[in-house]
Coordinates of N, CA and C in Angstrom, one line a residue:
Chain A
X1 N -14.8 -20.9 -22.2 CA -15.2 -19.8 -21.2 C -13.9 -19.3 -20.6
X2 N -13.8 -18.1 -20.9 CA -12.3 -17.5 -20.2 C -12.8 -16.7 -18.9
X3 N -13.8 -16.7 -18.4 CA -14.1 -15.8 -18.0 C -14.2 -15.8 -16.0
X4 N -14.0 -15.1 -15.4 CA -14.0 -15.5 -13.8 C -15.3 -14.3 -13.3
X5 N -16.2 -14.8 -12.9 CA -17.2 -14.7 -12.4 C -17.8 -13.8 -11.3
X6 N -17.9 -12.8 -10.5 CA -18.2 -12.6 -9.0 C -19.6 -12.2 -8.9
X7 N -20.1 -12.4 -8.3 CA -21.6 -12.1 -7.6 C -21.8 -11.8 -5.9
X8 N -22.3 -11.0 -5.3 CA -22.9 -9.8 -6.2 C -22.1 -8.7 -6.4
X9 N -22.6 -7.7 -7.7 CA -21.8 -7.1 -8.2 C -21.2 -5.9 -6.7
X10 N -22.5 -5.6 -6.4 CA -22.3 -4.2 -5.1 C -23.1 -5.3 -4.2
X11 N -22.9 -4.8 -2.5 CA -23.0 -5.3 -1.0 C -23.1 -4.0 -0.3
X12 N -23.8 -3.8 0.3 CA -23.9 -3.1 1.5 C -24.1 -4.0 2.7
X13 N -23.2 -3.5 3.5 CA -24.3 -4.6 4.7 C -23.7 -4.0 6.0
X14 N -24.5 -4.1 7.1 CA -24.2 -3.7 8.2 C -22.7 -4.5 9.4
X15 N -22.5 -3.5 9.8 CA -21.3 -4.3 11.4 C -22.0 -5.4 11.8
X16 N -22.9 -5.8 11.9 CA -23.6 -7.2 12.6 C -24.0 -8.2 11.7
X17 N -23.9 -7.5 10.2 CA -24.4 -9.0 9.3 C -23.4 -9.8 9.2
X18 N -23.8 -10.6 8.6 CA -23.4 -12.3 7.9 C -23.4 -11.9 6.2
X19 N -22.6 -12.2 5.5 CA -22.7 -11.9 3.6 C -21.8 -12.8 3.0
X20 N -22.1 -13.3 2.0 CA -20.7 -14.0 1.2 C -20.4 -13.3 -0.4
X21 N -19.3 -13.3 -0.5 CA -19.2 -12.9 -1.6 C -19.0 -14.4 -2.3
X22 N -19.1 -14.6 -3.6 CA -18.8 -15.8 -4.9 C -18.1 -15.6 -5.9
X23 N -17.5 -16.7 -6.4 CA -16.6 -16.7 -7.4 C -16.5 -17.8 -8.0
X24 N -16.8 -17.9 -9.4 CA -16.5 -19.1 -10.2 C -15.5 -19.0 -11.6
X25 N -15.0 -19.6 -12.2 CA -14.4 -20.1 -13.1 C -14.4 -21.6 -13.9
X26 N -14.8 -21.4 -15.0 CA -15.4 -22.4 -15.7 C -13.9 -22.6 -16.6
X27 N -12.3 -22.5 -16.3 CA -11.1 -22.7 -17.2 C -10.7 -23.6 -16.7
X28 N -11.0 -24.4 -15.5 CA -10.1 -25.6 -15.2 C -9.2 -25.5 -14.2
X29 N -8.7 -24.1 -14.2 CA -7.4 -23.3 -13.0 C -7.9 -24.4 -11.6
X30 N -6.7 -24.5 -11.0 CA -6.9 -25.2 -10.0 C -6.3 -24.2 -9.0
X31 N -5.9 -23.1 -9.3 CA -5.5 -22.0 -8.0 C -6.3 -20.8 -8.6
X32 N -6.6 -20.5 -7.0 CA -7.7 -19.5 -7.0 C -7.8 -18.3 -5.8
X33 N -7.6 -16.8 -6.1 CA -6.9 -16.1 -5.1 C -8.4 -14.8 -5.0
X34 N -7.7 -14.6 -3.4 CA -9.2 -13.3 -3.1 C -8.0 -12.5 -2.8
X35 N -8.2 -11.1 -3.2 CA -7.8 -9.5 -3.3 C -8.6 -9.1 -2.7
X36 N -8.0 -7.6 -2.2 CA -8.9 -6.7 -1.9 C -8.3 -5.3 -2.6
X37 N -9.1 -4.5 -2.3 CA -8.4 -3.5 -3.7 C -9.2 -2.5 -3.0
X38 N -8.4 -1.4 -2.2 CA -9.3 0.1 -1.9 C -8.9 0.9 -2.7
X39 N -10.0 2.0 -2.8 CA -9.6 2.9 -4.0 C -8.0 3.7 -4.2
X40 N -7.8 3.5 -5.0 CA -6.7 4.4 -6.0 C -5.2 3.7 -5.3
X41 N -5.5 2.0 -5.0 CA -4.1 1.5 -4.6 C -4.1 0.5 -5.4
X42 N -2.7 -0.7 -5.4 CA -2.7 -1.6 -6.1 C -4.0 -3.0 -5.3
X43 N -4.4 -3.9 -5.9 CA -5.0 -5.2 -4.9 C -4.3 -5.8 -4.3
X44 N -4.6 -6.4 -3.3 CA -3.7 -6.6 -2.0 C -4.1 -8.5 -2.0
X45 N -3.1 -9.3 -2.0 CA -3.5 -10.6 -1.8 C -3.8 -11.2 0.0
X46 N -5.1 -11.3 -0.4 CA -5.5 -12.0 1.0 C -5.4 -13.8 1.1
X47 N -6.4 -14.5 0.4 CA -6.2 -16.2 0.2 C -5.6 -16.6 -1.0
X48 N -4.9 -17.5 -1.0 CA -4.4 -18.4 -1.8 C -4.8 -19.6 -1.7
X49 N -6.2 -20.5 -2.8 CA -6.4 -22.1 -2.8 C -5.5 -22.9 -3.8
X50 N -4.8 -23.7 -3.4 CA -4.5 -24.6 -4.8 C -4.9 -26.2 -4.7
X51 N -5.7 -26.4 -5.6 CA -6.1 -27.7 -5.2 C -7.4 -27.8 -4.2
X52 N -8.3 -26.9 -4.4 CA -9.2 -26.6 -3.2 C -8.9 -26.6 -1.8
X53 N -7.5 -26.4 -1.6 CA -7.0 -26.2 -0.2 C -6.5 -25.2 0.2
X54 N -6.6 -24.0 1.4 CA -6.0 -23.1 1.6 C -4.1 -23.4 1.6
X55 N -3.6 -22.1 0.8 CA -1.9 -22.4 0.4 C -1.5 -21.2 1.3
X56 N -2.5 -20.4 1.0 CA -1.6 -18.9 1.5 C -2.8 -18.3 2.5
X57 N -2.8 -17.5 3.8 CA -3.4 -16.7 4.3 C -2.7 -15.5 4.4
X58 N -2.9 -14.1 4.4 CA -1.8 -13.1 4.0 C -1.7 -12.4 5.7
X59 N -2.1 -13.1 6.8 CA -2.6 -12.6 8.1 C -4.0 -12.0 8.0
X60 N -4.8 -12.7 7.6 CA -6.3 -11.7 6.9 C -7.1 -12.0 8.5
X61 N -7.1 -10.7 9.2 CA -8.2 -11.1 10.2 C -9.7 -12.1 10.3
X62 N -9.8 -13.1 11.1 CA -10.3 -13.9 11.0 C -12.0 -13.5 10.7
X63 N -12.5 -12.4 10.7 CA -13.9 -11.8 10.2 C -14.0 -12.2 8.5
X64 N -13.2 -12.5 8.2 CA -13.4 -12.7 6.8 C -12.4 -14.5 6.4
X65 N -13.4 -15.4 6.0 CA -13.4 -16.8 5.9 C -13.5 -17.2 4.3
X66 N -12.6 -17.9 4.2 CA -12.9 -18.2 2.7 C -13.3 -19.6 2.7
X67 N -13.7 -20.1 1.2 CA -14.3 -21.2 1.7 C -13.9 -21.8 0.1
X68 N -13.3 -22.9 -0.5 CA -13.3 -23.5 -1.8 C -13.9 -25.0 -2.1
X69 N -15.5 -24.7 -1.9 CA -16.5 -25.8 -2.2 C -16.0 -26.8 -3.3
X70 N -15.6 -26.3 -4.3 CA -14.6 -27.4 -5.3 C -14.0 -26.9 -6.4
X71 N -13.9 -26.9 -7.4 CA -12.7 -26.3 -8.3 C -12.8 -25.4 -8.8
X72 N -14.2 -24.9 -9.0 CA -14.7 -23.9 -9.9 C -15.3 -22.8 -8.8
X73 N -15.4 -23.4 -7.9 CA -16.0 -22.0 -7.5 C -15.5 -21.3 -6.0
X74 N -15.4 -20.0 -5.4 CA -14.4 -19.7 -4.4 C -15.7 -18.9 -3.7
X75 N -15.5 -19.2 -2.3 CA -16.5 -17.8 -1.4 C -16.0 -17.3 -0.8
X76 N -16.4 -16.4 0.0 CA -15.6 -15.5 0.9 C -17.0 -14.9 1.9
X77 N -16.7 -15.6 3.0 CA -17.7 -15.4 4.1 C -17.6 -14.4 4.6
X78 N -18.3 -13.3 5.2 CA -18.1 -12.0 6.1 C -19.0 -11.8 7.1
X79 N -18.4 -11.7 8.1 CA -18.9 -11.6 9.8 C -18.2 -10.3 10.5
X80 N -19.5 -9.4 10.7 CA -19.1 -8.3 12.0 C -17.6 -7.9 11.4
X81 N -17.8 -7.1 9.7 CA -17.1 -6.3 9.4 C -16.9 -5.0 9.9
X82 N -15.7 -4.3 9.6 CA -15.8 -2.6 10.3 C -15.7 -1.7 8.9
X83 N -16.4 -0.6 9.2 CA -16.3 0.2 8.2 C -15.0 0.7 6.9
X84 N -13.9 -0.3 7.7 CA -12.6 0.0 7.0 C -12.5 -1.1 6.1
X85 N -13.4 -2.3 6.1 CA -13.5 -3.1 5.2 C -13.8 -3.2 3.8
X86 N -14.7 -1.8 3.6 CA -15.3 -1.4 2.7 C -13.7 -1.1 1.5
X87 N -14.5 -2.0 0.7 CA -13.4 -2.1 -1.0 C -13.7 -2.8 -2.1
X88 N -13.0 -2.9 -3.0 CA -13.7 -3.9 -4.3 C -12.8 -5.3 -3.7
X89 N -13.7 -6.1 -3.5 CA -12.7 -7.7 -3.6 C -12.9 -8.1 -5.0
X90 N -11.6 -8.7 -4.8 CA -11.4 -9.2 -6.4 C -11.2 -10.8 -6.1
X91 N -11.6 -11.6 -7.1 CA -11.6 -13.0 -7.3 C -10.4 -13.3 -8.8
X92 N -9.4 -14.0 -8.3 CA -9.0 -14.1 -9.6 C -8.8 -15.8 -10.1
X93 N -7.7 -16.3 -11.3 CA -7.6 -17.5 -10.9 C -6.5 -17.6 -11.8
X94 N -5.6 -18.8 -11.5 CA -4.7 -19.2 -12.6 C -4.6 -20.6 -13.0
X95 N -4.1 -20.9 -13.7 CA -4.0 -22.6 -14.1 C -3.1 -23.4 -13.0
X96 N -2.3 -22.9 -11.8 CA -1.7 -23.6 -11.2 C -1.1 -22.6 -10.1
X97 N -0.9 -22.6 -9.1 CA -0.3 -21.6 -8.1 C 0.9 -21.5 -8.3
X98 N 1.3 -20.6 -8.9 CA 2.9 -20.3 -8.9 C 2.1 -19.7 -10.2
X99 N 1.4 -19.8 -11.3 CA 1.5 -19.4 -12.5 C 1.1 -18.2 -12.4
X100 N 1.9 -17.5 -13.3 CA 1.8 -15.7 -12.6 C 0.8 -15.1 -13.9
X101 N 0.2 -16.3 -14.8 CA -0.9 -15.2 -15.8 C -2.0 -15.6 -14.8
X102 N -2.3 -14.7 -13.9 CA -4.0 -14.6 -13.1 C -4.8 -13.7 -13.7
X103 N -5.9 -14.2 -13.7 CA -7.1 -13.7 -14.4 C -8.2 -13.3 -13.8
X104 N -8.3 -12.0 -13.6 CA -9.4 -11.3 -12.6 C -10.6 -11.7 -12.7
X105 N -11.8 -11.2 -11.5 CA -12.8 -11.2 -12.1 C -13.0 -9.8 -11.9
X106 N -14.9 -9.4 -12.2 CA -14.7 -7.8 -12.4 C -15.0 -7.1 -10.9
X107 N -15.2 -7.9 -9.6 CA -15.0 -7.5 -8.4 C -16.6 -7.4 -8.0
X108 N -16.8 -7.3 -6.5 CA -17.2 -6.9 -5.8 C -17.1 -5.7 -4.6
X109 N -18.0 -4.8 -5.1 CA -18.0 -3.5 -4.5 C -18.5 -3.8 -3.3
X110 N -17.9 -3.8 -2.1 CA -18.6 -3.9 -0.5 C -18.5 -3.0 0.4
X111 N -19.8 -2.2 1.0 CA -19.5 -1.1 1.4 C -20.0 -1.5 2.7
X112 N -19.1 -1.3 3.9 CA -19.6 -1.3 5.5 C -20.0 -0.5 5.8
X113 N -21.3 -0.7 6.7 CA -22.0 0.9 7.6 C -21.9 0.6 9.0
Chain B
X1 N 11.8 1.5 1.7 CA 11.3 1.4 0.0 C 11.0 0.3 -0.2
X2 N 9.8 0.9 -1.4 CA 8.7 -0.2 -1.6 C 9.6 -0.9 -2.7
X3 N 9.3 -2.4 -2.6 CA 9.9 -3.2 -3.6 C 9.1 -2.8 -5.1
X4 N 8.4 -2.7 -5.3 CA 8.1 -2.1 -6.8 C 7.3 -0.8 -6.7
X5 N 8.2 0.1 -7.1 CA 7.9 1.6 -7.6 C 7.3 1.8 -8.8
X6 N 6.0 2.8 -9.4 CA 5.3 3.1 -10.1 C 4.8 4.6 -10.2
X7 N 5.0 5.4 -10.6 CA 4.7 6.6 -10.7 C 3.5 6.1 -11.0
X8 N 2.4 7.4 -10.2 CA 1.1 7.2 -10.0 C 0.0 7.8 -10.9
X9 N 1.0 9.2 -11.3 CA 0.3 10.0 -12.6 C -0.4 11.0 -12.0
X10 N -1.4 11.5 -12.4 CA -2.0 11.2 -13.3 C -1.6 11.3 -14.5
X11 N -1.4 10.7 -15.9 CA -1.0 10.9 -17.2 C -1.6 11.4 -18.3
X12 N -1.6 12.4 -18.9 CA -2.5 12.8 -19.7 C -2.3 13.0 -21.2
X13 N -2.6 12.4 -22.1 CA -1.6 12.4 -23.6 C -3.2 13.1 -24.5
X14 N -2.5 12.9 -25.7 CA -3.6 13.6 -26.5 C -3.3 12.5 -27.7
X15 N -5.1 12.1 -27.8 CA -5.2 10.4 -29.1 C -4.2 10.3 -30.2
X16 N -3.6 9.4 -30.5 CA -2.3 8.8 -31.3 C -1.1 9.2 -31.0
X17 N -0.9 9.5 -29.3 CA 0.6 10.0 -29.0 C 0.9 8.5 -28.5
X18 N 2.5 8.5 -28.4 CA 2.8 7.0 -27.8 C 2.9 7.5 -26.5
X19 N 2.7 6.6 -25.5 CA 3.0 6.4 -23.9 C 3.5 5.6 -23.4
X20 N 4.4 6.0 -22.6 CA 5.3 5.5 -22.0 C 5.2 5.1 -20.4
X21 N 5.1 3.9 -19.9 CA 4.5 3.6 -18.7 C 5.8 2.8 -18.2
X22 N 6.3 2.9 -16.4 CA 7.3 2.9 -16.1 C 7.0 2.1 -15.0
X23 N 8.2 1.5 -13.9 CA 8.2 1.0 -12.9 C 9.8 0.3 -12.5
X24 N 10.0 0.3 -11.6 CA 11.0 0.0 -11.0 C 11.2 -0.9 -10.1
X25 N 12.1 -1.7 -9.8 CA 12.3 -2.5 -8.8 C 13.3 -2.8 -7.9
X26 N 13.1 -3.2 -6.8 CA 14.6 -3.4 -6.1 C 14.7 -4.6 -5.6
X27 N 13.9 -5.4 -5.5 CA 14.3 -7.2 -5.4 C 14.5 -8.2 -6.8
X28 N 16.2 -8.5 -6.7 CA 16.6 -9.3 -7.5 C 16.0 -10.7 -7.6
X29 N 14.7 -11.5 -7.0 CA 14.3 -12.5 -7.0 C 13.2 -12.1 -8.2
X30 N 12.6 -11.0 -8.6 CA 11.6 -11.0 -9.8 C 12.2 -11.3 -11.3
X31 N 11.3 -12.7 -11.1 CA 11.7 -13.1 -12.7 C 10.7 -12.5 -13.9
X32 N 9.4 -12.5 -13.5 CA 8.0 -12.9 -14.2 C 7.0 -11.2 -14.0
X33 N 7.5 -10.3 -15.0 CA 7.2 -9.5 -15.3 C 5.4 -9.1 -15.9
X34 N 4.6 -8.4 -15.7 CA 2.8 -8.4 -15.9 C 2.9 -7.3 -16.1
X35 N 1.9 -6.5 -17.0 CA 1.2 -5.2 -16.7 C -0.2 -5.8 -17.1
X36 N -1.1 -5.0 -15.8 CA -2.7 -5.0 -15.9 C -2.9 -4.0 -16.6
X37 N -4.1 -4.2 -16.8 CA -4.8 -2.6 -17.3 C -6.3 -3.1 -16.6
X38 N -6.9 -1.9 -15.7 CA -7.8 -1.7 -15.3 C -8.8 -0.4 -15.5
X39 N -9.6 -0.6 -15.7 CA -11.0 0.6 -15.9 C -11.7 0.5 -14.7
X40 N -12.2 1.9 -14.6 CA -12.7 2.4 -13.8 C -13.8 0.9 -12.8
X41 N -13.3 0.8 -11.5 CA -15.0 0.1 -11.4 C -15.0 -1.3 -11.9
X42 N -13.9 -1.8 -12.3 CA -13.9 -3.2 -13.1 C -12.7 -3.9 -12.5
X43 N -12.4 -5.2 -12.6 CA -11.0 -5.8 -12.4 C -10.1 -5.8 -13.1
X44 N -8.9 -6.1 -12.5 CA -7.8 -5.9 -13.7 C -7.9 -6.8 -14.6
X45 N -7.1 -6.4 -16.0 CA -7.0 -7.6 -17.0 C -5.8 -7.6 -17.4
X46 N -5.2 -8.6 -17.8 CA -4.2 -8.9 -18.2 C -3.8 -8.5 -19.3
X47 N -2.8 -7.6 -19.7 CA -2.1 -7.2 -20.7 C -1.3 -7.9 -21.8
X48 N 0.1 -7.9 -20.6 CA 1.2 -8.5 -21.4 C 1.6 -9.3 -20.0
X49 N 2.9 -10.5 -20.6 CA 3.4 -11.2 -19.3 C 4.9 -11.4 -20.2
X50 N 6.0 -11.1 -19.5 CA 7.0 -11.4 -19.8 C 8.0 -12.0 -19.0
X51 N 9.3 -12.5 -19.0 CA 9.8 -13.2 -18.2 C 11.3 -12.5 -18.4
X52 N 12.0 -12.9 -19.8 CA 13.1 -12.7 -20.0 C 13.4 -11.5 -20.2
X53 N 14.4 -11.0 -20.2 CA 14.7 -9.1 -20.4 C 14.7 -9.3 -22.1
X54 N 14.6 -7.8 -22.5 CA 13.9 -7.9 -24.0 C 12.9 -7.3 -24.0
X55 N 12.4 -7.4 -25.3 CA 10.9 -6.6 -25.9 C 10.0 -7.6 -26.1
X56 N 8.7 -7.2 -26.0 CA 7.9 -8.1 -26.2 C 6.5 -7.3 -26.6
X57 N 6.1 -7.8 -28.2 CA 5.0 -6.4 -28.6 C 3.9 -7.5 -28.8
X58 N 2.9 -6.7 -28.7 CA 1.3 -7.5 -28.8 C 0.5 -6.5 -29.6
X59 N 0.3 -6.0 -30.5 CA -0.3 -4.9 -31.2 C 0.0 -3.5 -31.1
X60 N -0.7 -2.5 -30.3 CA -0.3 -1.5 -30.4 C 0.6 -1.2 -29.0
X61 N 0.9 -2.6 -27.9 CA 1.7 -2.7 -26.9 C 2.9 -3.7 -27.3
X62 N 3.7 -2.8 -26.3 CA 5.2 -3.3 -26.4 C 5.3 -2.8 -24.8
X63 N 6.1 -4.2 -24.9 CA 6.4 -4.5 -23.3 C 8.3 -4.7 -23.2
X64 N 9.2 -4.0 -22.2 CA 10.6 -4.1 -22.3 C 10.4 -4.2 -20.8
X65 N 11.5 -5.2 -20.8 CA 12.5 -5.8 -19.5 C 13.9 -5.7 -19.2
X66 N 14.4 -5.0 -18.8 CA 16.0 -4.7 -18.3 C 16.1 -5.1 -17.1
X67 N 16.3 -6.2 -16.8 CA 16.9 -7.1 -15.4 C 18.0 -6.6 -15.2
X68 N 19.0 -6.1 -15.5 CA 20.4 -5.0 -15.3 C 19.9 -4.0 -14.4
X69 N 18.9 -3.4 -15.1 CA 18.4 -2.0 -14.4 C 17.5 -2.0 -13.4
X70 N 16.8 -3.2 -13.4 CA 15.6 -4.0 -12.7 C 14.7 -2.5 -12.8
X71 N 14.2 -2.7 -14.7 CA 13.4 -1.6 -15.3 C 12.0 -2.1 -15.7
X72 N 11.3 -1.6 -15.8 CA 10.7 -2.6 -17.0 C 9.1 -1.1 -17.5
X73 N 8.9 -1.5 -19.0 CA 8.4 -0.2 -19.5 C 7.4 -1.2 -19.8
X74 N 6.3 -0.1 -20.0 CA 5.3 -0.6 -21.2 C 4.7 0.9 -21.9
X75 N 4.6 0.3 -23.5 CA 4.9 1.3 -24.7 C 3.2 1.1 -24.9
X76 N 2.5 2.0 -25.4 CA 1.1 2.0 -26.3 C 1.5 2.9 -27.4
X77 N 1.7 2.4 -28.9 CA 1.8 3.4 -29.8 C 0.0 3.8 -29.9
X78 N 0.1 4.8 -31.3 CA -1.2 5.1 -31.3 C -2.4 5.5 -30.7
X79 N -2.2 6.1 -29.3 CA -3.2 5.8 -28.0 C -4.6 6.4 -28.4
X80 N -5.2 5.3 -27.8 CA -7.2 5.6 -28.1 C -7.6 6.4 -27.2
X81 N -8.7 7.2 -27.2 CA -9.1 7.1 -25.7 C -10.0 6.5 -24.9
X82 N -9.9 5.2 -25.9 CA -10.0 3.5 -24.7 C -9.3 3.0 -24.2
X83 N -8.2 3.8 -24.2 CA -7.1 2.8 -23.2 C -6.7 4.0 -22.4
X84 N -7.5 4.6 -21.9 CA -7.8 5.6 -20.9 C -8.2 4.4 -18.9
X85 N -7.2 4.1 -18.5 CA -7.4 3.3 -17.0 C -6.5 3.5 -16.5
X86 N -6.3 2.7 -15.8 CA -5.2 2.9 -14.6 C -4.0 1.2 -15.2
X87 N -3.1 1.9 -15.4 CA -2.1 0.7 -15.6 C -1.2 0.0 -14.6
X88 N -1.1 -1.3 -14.1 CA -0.1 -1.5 -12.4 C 0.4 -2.6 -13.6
X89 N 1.8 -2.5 -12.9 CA 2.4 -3.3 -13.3 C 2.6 -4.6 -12.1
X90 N 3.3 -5.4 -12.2 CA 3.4 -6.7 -11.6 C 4.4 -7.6 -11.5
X91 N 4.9 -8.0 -10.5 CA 5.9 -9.1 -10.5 C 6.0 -10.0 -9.7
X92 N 6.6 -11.3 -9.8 CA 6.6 -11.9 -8.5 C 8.0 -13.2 -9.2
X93 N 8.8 -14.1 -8.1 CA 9.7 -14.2 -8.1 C 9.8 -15.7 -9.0
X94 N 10.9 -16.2 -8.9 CA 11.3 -17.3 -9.6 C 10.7 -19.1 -8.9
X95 N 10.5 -20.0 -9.2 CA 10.4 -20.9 -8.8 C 10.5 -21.5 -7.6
X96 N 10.6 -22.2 -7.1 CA 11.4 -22.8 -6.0 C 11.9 -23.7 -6.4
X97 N 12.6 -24.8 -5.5 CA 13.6 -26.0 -5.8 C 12.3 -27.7 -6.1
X98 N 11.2 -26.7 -5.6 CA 10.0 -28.1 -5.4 C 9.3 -28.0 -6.8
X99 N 9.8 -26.7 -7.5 CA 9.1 -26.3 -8.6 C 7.9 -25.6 -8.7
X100 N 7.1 -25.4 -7.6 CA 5.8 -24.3 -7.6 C 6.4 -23.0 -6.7
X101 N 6.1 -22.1 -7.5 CA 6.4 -20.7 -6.8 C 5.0 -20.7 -5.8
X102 N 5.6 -19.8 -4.8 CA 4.7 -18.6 -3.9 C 3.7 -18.2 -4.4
X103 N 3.7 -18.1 -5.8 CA 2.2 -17.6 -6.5 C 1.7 -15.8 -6.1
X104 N 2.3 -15.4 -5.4 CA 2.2 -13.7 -5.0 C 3.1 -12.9 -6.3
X105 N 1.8 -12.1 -6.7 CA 2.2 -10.9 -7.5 C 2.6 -9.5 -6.5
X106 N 3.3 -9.1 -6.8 CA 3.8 -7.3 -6.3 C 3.2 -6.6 -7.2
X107 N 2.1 -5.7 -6.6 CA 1.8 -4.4 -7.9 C 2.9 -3.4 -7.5
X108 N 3.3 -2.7 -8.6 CA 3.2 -1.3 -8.5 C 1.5 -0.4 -8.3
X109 N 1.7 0.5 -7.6 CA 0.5 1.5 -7.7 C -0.5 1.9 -8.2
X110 N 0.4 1.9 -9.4 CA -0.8 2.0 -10.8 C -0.5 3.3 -11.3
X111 N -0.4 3.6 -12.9 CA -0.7 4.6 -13.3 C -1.6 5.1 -14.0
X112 N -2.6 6.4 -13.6 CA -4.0 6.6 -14.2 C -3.4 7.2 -15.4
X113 N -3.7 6.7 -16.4 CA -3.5 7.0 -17.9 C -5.1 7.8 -19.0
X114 N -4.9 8.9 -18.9 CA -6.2 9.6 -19.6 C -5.7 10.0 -21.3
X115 N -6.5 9.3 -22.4 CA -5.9 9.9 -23.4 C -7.2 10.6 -23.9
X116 N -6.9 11.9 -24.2 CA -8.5 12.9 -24.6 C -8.2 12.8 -26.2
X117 N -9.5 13.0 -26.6 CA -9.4 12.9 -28.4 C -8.8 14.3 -29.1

């Protein structure tokens, strides 16, 4: 299985909800990173886990929580978003932090109202 | 100035012309050279990955690195019009002394690449 995983594909959700996005990987990679990606720019690195432990925060306002339950799989909690939050997050992963072949998944569309 | 430059395009060829995809850089610490290819609405995927300056071909892609020029191209002979997305190229830097890099890629911007039949 090469493959990296996200669910759900699209989110809507309001300023006052609670949502998680998910992410799994069935390759073994032990580093595993959240993007965010607004239309027609490059992805932007927000977390870095290696070893199921946070390595990197990129200053990511604290409304958005990541979480690395165990090797295979990554969340990303969201609380009392603002409408500028709205973008595709992307879940990727590599075989080791530092190793620069990362492997996307095909994203989550999250739109804020 | 942004550490990796990418003309944004939009690019528009016509099916079996070759294309030529570009990017630029100005920090001497990029060893580890990427280009994604992304479609519409989907995540990136991984292309090519290079390290050393040189050519590096994978079918109908060829990937060159000039660390002199801090250049780096990517070639599609033949072009489909499935390889109609947005192309970003990628870098991020050399090791450390502990042996694990930073693990951060730099995109370029991306170039929308349209090839019509």
């Amino acid at each position: 299985d090469t493959e990296v995983t996200q669910t759900p594909k699209h989110l809507v959700m309001g300023m006052t909800n609670k949502k998680s996005l998910k992410c799994e990987q069935h390759m073994g990679h032990r580093a595993m990173y959240w993007y965010k990606q607004k239309a027609k720019k490059p992805p932007e690195l927000m977390f870095v886990y290696s070893y199921e432990k946070l390595s990197i925060n990129e200053s990511v306002p604290s409304r958005f929580s990541p979480e690395c339950p165990n090797s295979s799989l990554l969340n990303l909690h969201l609380h009392a978003l603002q409408p500028e939050d709205s973008a595709l997050y992307l879940c990727a992963s590599s075989s080791q932090i530092g190793d620069n072949e990362q492997f996307f998944g095909p994203g989550t569309r999250l739109t804020v109202l | 100035q942004k550490e990796v430059e990418q003309d944004p395009g939009p690019l528009s060829v016509p099916e079996g012309a070759i294309v030529s995809l570009n990017c630029t850089y100005s920090n001497s610490a990029f060893q580890y050279f990427m280009w994604y290819r992304q479609y519409s609405r989907k995540g990136p995927e991984l292309l090519m990955y290079t390290y050393s300056s040189g050519n590096k071909e994978d079918g109908r892609f060829t990937a060159q690195v000039d660390k002199s020029s801090k250049y780096i191209s990517l070639f599609i002979r033949d072009s489909q019009p499935s390889d109609s997305a947005t192309y970003l190229c990628a870098m991020s830097g050399r090791k450390n002394a502990g042996g694990t890099s930073y693990g951060k890629l730099t995109f370029g911007q991306g170039t929308i690449l349209t090839v019509h039949p």
